[in-house]
C-alpha cells in the first residue's frame, strides 16, 4: 500500500499569513512521519510563497501554494494511486465563501471546494481529508466516495484558533491525539492513538469553542456573540477503523 499526503496552506499574502499556519503544517508533517509511517518523500507541502518549513531541525522544502501546482499534484495522485492506497489532504489557512466555498492560496488565487471535490472523486485511493480553514464545512455538500472528510466547523461558518494557542484549534486537538501528546509537551486528557474517528471525537470534545464547552459558553456570554462556536463535522463512507 502506498501512502501519499498533501499539506496545504496558501496564506494569501505576508500580512494575512498567520504564524500558526506554518506551525500547523510543521506539526502535521511530524505526525505523519513519526506516528503514521509516511515516508518524507511521499509528503508534498504547499506553503505560501514556497518558504521553507522545519522538521526536528531539518529543512522541509515546500512548493509555492499556487493553483497550477496543487492541481498538478492532485492529478498525479489520481494517476498513481489505486484503491489499495491511501491519500491524505490536510489544509490550514484562510477559506472564503465565494463559489460555494474555497481555499485561499498565495496571492489572489483560490481553489473552489467544488473543483477540489471533483478531482478527489476521480481518485480511487482511500481519502482522508482534514480541513481546518473557514467555510470548509461547505465541502460536505459534495460527493467524495471512499473518503473520510473532516472539517473544523459546520457549513457556512468560520473556524478559529484560540488566543492562547499557536495552532488552529481543531487541527491542534486532532493531530495531538494521533501524536499522543500536545506539541508543547502538555498531556492529552485521555490516551491517544492513530485512530481517525477517535481523534475526531477528541477534537470535538476538547474544542474550546465547542457547543458543550463550559468555557466556550462563558466566552459567548462575555462577548455577547453566539456565533463564536465551532462544531467540527465528519462525513465518512469508509467502514471500520481508519488510521492515518
Short mmCIF file of C-alpha atoms in Angstrom, two decimals:
data_model
loop_
_atom_site.label_atom_id
_atom_site.label_comp_id
_atom_site.label_asym_id
_atom_site.label_seq_id
_atom_site.Cartn_x
_atom_site.Cartn_y
_atom_site.Cartn_z
CA UNK A 1 0.00 0.00 0.00
CA UNK A 2 1.27 3.42 -0.97
CA UNK A 3 0.66 6.39 1.33
CA UNK A 4 0.72 9.91 -0.11
CA UNK A 5 -0.07 13.24 1.55
CA UNK A 6 -0.52 16.87 0.56
CA UNK A 7 -0.21 19.59 3.21
CA UNK A 8 -1.55 22.96 2.10
CA UNK A 9 -1.60 26.49 3.44
CA UNK A 10 -1.91 29.36 0.98
CA UNK A 11 -1.68 32.31 3.35
CA UNK A 12 -2.80 34.93 0.75
CA UNK A 13 -0.01 37.45 1.49
CA UNK A 14 2.59 38.27 4.12
CA UNK A 15 0.24 40.25 6.37
CA UNK A 16 -2.50 37.59 6.24
CA UNK A 17 -0.16 34.60 6.59
CA UNK A 18 -0.53 33.99 10.33
CA UNK A 19 2.36 32.17 12.08
CA UNK A 20 0.00 29.38 13.15
CA UNK A 21 -0.35 28.18 9.54
CA UNK A 22 3.35 27.36 9.45
CA UNK A 23 3.13 25.59 12.81
CA UNK A 24 0.04 23.63 11.75
CA UNK A 25 1.86 22.23 8.71
CA UNK A 26 5.07 21.51 10.59
CA UNK A 27 3.15 19.63 13.28
CA UNK A 28 1.11 17.71 10.68
CA UNK A 29 4.34 16.74 8.91
CA UNK A 30 5.85 15.50 12.18
CA UNK A 31 2.75 13.44 12.99
CA UNK A 32 2.61 11.84 9.54
CA UNK A 33 6.28 10.86 9.62
CA UNK A 34 6.74 9.89 13.25
CA UNK A 35 3.32 8.45 14.09
CA UNK A 36 1.73 7.33 10.83
CA UNK A 37 4.55 5.72 8.85
CA UNK A 38 4.70 8.22 5.99
CA UNK A 39 7.94 8.48 4.07
CA UNK A 40 9.05 12.10 3.77
CA UNK A 41 9.39 11.66 0.00
CA UNK A 42 5.64 10.98 -0.17
CA UNK A 43 4.57 14.19 1.55
CA UNK A 44 4.16 17.27 -0.64
CA UNK A 45 3.94 20.62 1.14
CA UNK A 46 2.45 23.72 -0.47
CA UNK A 47 3.09 26.72 1.74
CA UNK A 48 2.58 30.41 0.94
CA UNK A 49 5.33 31.66 -1.39
CA UNK A 50 7.34 28.45 -1.07
CA UNK A 51 9.22 29.38 2.10
CA UNK A 52 10.99 26.53 3.88
CA UNK A 53 9.49 24.90 6.96
CA UNK A 54 11.35 22.83 9.55
CA UNK A 55 11.06 19.31 10.99
CA UNK A 56 13.19 18.29 14.01
CA UNK A 57 15.85 20.76 12.95
CA UNK A 58 15.81 19.77 9.28
CA UNK A 59 14.51 21.81 6.37
CA UNK A 60 11.17 20.90 4.78
CA UNK A 61 11.26 22.06 1.18
CA UNK A 62 7.89 23.41 0.08
CA UNK A 63 6.27 24.48 -3.16
CA UNK A 64 4.52 27.77 -3.72
CA UNK A 65 0.81 27.45 -2.97
CA UNK A 66 -0.40 28.16 -6.49
CA UNK A 67 -3.43 26.55 -8.10
CA UNK A 68 -1.45 25.13 -11.01
CA UNK A 69 1.00 23.33 -8.74
CA UNK A 70 -1.65 21.96 -6.38
CA UNK A 71 -3.77 20.69 -9.27
CA UNK A 72 -0.74 19.06 -10.90
CA UNK A 73 -0.04 17.24 -7.64
CA UNK A 74 -3.66 16.09 -7.29
CA UNK A 75 -3.76 14.86 -10.89
CA UNK A 76 -0.50 12.94 -10.38
CA UNK A 77 -2.00 11.30 -7.31
CA UNK A 78 -5.10 10.35 -9.31
CA UNK A 79 -2.87 8.64 -11.87
CA UNK A 80 -0.50 6.96 -9.42
CA UNK A 81 -2.74 5.75 -6.57
CA UNK A 82 -5.19 2.86 -6.74
CA UNK A 83 -7.89 1.56 -4.42
CA UNK A 84 -5.35 -0.20 -2.19
CA UNK A 85 -3.57 3.10 -1.44
CA UNK A 86 -4.16 5.98 0.96
CA UNK A 87 -4.27 9.71 0.24
CA UNK A 88 -4.27 12.41 2.93
CA UNK A 89 -5.02 16.11 2.48
CA UNK A 90 -4.52 18.50 5.41
CA UNK A 91 -5.40 22.18 4.96
CA UNK A 92 -4.68 25.05 7.33
CA UNK A 93 -5.26 28.55 6.07
CA UNK A 94 -7.93 31.04 5.12
CA UNK A 95 -11.09 29.93 3.38
CA UNK A 96 -13.74 32.02 1.65
CA UNK A 97 -17.44 31.86 0.78
CA UNK A 98 -17.10 32.61 -2.92
CA UNK A 99 -18.10 29.85 -5.38
CA UNK A 100 -19.81 27.91 -2.61
CA UNK A 101 -16.64 27.84 -0.53
CA UNK A 102 -12.96 27.99 -1.43
CA UNK A 103 -9.45 27.51 -0.13
CA UNK A 104 -7.24 30.60 -0.34
CA UNK A 105 -3.84 30.18 -1.95
CA UNK A 106 -0.90 32.57 -2.28
CA UNK A 107 -1.86 35.84 -3.90
CA UNK A 108 -5.36 36.20 -5.31
CA UNK A 109 -5.82 32.57 -6.33
CA UNK A 110 -8.30 30.16 -4.76
CA UNK A 111 -9.42 26.57 -5.22
CA UNK A 112 -13.18 26.12 -5.01
CA UNK A 113 -14.39 23.24 -2.87
CA UNK A 114 -16.42 22.04 -5.85
CA UNK A 115 -13.28 21.86 -8.01
CA UNK A 116 -11.42 20.04 -5.26
CA UNK A 117 -14.26 17.57 -4.77
CA UNK A 118 -14.47 16.81 -8.49
CA UNK A 119 -10.78 15.97 -8.60
CA UNK A 120 -10.87 13.85 -5.46
CA UNK A 121 -13.89 11.95 -6.75
CA UNK A 122 -11.67 10.73 -9.62
CA UNK A 123 -9.15 9.25 -7.16
CA UNK A 124 -9.56 5.54 -6.38
CA UNK A 125 -7.46 5.60 -3.20
CA UNK A 126 -8.93 5.81 0.29
CA UNK A 127 -9.06 9.54 1.05
CA UNK A 128 -8.67 11.25 4.43
CA UNK A 129 -9.36 14.99 4.34
CA UNK A 130 -8.67 17.21 7.34
CA UNK A 131 -9.78 20.77 6.60
CA UNK A 132 -9.19 23.49 9.17
CA UNK A 133 -9.96 26.61 7.13
CA UNK A 134 -13.05 28.82 7.38
CA UNK A 135 -16.10 27.60 5.42
CA UNK A 136 -14.50 24.16 4.97
CA UNK A 137 -17.83 22.64 6.04
CA UNK A 138 -19.28 23.63 2.66
CA UNK A 139 -17.42 20.69 1.12
CA UNK A 140 -19.95 18.40 2.80
CA UNK A 141 -22.42 19.38 0.06
CA UNK A 142 -20.31 17.48 -2.48
CA UNK A 143 -19.89 13.77 -3.04
CA UNK A 144 -16.43 12.26 -2.50
CA UNK A 145 -16.59 8.49 -2.35
CA UNK A 146 -14.23 6.21 -0.39
CA UNK A 147 -13.43 9.16 1.84
CA UNK A 148 -13.44 10.43 5.39
CA UNK A 149 -13.94 14.20 5.29
CA UNK A 150 -13.47 16.23 8.49
CA UNK A 151 -13.98 19.98 8.83
CA UNK A 152 -13.37 22.44 11.64
CA UNK A 153 -16.92 23.78 11.59
CA UNK A 154 -20.35 23.33 10.05
CA UNK A 155 -21.32 24.66 6.64
CA UNK A 156 -21.13 28.42 6.07
CA UNK A 157 -19.24 29.05 9.31
CA UNK A 158 -15.73 30.25 10.09
CA UNK A 159 -13.11 28.31 12.08
CA UNK A 160 -10.98 29.53 14.96
CA UNK A 161 -7.55 29.48 16.57
CA UNK A 162 -7.84 30.21 20.26
CA UNK A 163 -5.70 33.13 21.50
CA UNK A 164 -3.59 31.03 23.90
CA UNK A 165 -2.56 28.58 21.16
CA UNK A 166 -0.35 28.95 18.13
CA UNK A 167 -2.34 26.40 16.13
CA UNK A 168 -5.74 26.02 14.52
CA UNK A 169 -8.00 24.83 17.35
CA UNK A 170 -9.45 21.79 15.55
CA UNK A 171 -6.18 20.66 13.97
CA UNK A 172 -4.36 21.16 17.27
CA UNK A 173 -6.51 18.65 19.15
CA UNK A 174 -6.96 16.19 16.28
CA UNK A 175 -3.26 15.88 15.44
CA UNK A 176 -2.25 15.82 19.11
CA UNK A 177 -4.49 12.80 19.69
CA UNK A 178 -2.74 10.92 16.88
CA UNK A 179 0.65 12.09 18.22
CA UNK A 180 -0.16 11.06 21.80
CA UNK A 181 0.84 14.42 23.28
CA UNK A 182 0.37 18.12 22.56
CA UNK A 183 3.17 19.84 20.60
CA UNK A 184 4.10 21.95 23.65
CA UNK A 185 4.52 18.79 25.73
CA UNK A 186 1.25 19.01 27.63
CA UNK A 187 -0.50 15.64 28.11
CA UNK A 188 -3.78 14.69 26.48
CA UNK A 189 -6.93 14.36 28.56
CA UNK A 190 -7.00 10.69 27.51
CA UNK A 191 -4.69 8.21 25.83
CA UNK A 192 -4.26 8.97 22.13
CA UNK A 193 -3.74 6.62 19.20
CA UNK A 194 -3.70 6.54 15.42
CA UNK A 195 -7.45 6.24 15.00
CA UNK A 196 -9.25 8.81 12.84
CA UNK A 197 -12.71 8.53 14.36
CA UNK A 198 -11.41 8.67 17.94
CA UNK A 199 -9.14 11.62 17.09
CA UNK A 200 -12.09 13.46 15.56
CA UNK A 201 -14.25 12.89 18.63
CA UNK A 202 -11.42 14.06 20.89
CA UNK A 203 -11.10 17.26 18.85
CA UNK A 204 -14.87 17.80 19.14
CA UNK A 205 -14.81 17.26 22.89
CA UNK A 206 -11.75 19.46 23.51
CA UNK A 207 -12.60 22.38 21.22
CA UNK A 208 -12.68 25.41 23.50
CA UNK A 209 -15.46 26.97 21.41
CA UNK A 210 -17.44 23.75 21.10
CA UNK A 211 -21.17 23.82 21.87
CA UNK A 212 -20.73 21.74 25.04
CA UNK A 213 -17.65 23.55 26.31
CA UNK A 214 -18.29 25.35 29.61
CA UNK A 215 -15.50 27.79 28.79
CA UNK A 216 -16.98 28.33 25.33
CA UNK A 217 -20.36 29.14 26.83
CA UNK A 218 -18.70 31.71 29.11
CA UNK A 219 -16.82 33.24 26.19
CA UNK A 220 -20.00 33.62 24.12
CA UNK A 221 -21.81 35.16 27.08
CA UNK A 222 -19.00 37.61 27.88
CA UNK A 223 -18.60 38.60 24.24
CA UNK A 224 -22.37 38.67 23.68
CA UNK A 225 -21.75 36.75 20.46
CA UNK A 226 -23.47 33.42 19.93
CA UNK A 227 -21.63 32.97 16.62
CA UNK A 228 -18.38 32.18 18.48
CA UNK A 229 -18.95 28.47 18.13
CA UNK A 230 -17.10 25.67 16.37
CA UNK A 231 -18.82 22.36 15.63
CA UNK A 232 -16.43 20.02 13.76
CA UNK A 233 -18.07 17.79 11.18
CA UNK A 234 -17.30 14.35 9.75
CA UNK A 235 -18.70 12.72 6.61
CA UNK A 236 -17.33 9.22 6.18
CA UNK A 237 -18.29 6.27 3.98
CA UNK A 238 -15.29 4.13 4.92
CA UNK A 239 -16.35 1.16 7.02
CA UNK A 240 -14.43 0.11 10.13
CA UNK A 241 -11.35 1.51 11.83
CA UNK A 242 -9.48 4.20 9.92
CA UNK A 243 -5.88 5.26 10.51
CA UNK A 244 -3.67 7.92 9.03
#
